[in-house]
C-alpha positions as a printed NumPy array, in Angstrom:
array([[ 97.686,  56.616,  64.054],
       [ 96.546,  55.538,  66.866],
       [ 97.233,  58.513,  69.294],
       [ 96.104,  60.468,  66.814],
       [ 92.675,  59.031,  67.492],
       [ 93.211,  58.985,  70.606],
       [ 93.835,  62.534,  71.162],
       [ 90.325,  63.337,  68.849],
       [ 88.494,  61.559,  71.556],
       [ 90.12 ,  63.21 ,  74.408],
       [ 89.622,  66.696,  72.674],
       [ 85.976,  65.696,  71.488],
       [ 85.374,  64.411,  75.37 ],
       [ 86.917,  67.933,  76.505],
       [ 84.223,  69.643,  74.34 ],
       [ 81.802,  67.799,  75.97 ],
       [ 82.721,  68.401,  79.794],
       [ 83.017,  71.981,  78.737],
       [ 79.161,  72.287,  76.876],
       [ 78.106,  69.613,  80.088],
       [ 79.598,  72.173,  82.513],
       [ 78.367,  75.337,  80.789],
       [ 74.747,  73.634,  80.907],
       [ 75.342,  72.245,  84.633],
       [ 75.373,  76.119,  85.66 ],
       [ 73.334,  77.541,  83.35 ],
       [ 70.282,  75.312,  84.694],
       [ 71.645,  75.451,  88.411],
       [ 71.045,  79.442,  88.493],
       [ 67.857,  79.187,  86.608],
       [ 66.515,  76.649,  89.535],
       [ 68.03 ,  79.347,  92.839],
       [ 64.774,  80.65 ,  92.719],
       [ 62.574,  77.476,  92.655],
       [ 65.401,  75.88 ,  95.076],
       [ 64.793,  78.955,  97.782],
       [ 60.811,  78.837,  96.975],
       [ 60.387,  75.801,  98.255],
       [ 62.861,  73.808,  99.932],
       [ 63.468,  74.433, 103.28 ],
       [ 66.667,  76.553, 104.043],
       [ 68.855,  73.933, 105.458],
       [ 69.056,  72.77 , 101.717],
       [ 69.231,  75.521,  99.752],
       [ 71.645,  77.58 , 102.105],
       [ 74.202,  74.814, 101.826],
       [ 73.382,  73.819,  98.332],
       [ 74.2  ,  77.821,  97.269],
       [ 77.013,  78.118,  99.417],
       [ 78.344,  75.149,  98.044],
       [ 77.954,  76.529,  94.559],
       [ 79.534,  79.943,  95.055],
       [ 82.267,  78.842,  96.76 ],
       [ 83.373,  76.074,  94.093],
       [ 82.627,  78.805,  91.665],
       [ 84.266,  81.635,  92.515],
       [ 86.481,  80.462,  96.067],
       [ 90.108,  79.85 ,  96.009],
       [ 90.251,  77.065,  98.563],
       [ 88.02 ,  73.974,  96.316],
       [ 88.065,  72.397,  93.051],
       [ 84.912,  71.523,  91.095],
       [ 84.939,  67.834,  90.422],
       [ 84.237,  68.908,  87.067],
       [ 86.676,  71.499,  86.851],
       [ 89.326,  68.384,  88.061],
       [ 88.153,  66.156,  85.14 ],
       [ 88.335,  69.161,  82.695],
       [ 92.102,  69.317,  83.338],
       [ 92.493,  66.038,  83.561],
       [ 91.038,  65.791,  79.943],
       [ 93.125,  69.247,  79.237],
       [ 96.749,  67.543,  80.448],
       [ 96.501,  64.685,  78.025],
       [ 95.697,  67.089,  74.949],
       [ 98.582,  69.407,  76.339],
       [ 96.519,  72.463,  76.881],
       [ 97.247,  74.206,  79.693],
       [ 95.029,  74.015,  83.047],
       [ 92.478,  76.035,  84.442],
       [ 92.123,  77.653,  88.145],
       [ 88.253,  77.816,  88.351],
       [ 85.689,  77.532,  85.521],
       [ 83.787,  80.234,  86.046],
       [ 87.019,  82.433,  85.876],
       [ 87.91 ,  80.699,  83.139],
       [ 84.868,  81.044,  80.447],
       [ 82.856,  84.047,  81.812],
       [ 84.946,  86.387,  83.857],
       [ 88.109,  86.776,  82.124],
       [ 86.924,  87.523,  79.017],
       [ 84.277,  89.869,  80.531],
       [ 87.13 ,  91.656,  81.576],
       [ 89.439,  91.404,  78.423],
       [ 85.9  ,  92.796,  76.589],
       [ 85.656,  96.118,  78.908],
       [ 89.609,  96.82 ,  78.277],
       [ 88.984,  96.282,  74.654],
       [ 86.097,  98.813,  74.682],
       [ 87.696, 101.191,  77.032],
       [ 90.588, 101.309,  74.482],
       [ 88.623, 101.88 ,  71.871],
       [ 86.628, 104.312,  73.787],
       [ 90.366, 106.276,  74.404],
       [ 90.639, 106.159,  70.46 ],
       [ 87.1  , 107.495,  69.527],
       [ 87.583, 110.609,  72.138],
       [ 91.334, 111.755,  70.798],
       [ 90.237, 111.615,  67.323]])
């Protein structure tokens, strides 16, 4: 019983890292443009640089991306190499193969 509760809070605490994160970014690329506007570029070149590479680099890990599969091991889902990857451009590109097949099937017919 009791690692059955257990494992709701670690999957209800995964939910919430993953809405957190999802939020984290959104805001973070609505504020580029205030960020450039008027800080002074020795903060906002790092601060963007910083972002893109823990986004979409091979070489660094998100803190939150580490706590996400930390959260993700003791459920016993599998891991995650970057979150961006993850939730936006994988299933971008599972979306334009589904359409391009279905694209192939409208044309033959």
């Amino acid at each position: 019983m009791k690692q059955q509760k257990n494992k709701i809070i670690n999957i209800l605490l995964l939910y919430l890292v993953v809405v957190s994160h999802h939020a984290y970014i959104f805001f973070f690329i609505l504020s580029i443009p205030f960020v450039i506007i008027n800080a002074p570029w020795y903060i906002w070149v790092p601060l963007i640089s910083w972002f893109l590479n823990a986004s979409i680099g091979q070489g660094w890990i998100c803190p939150y991306t580490a706590l996400e599969n930390k959260l993700r091991r003791k459920i016993g889902l599998p891991q995650i190499d970057a979150f961006v990857k993850h939730y936006y451009i994988k299933p971008y590109i599972r979306l334009k193969i589904k359409f391009k097949k279905k694209n192939r099937k409208s044309i033959t017919n």
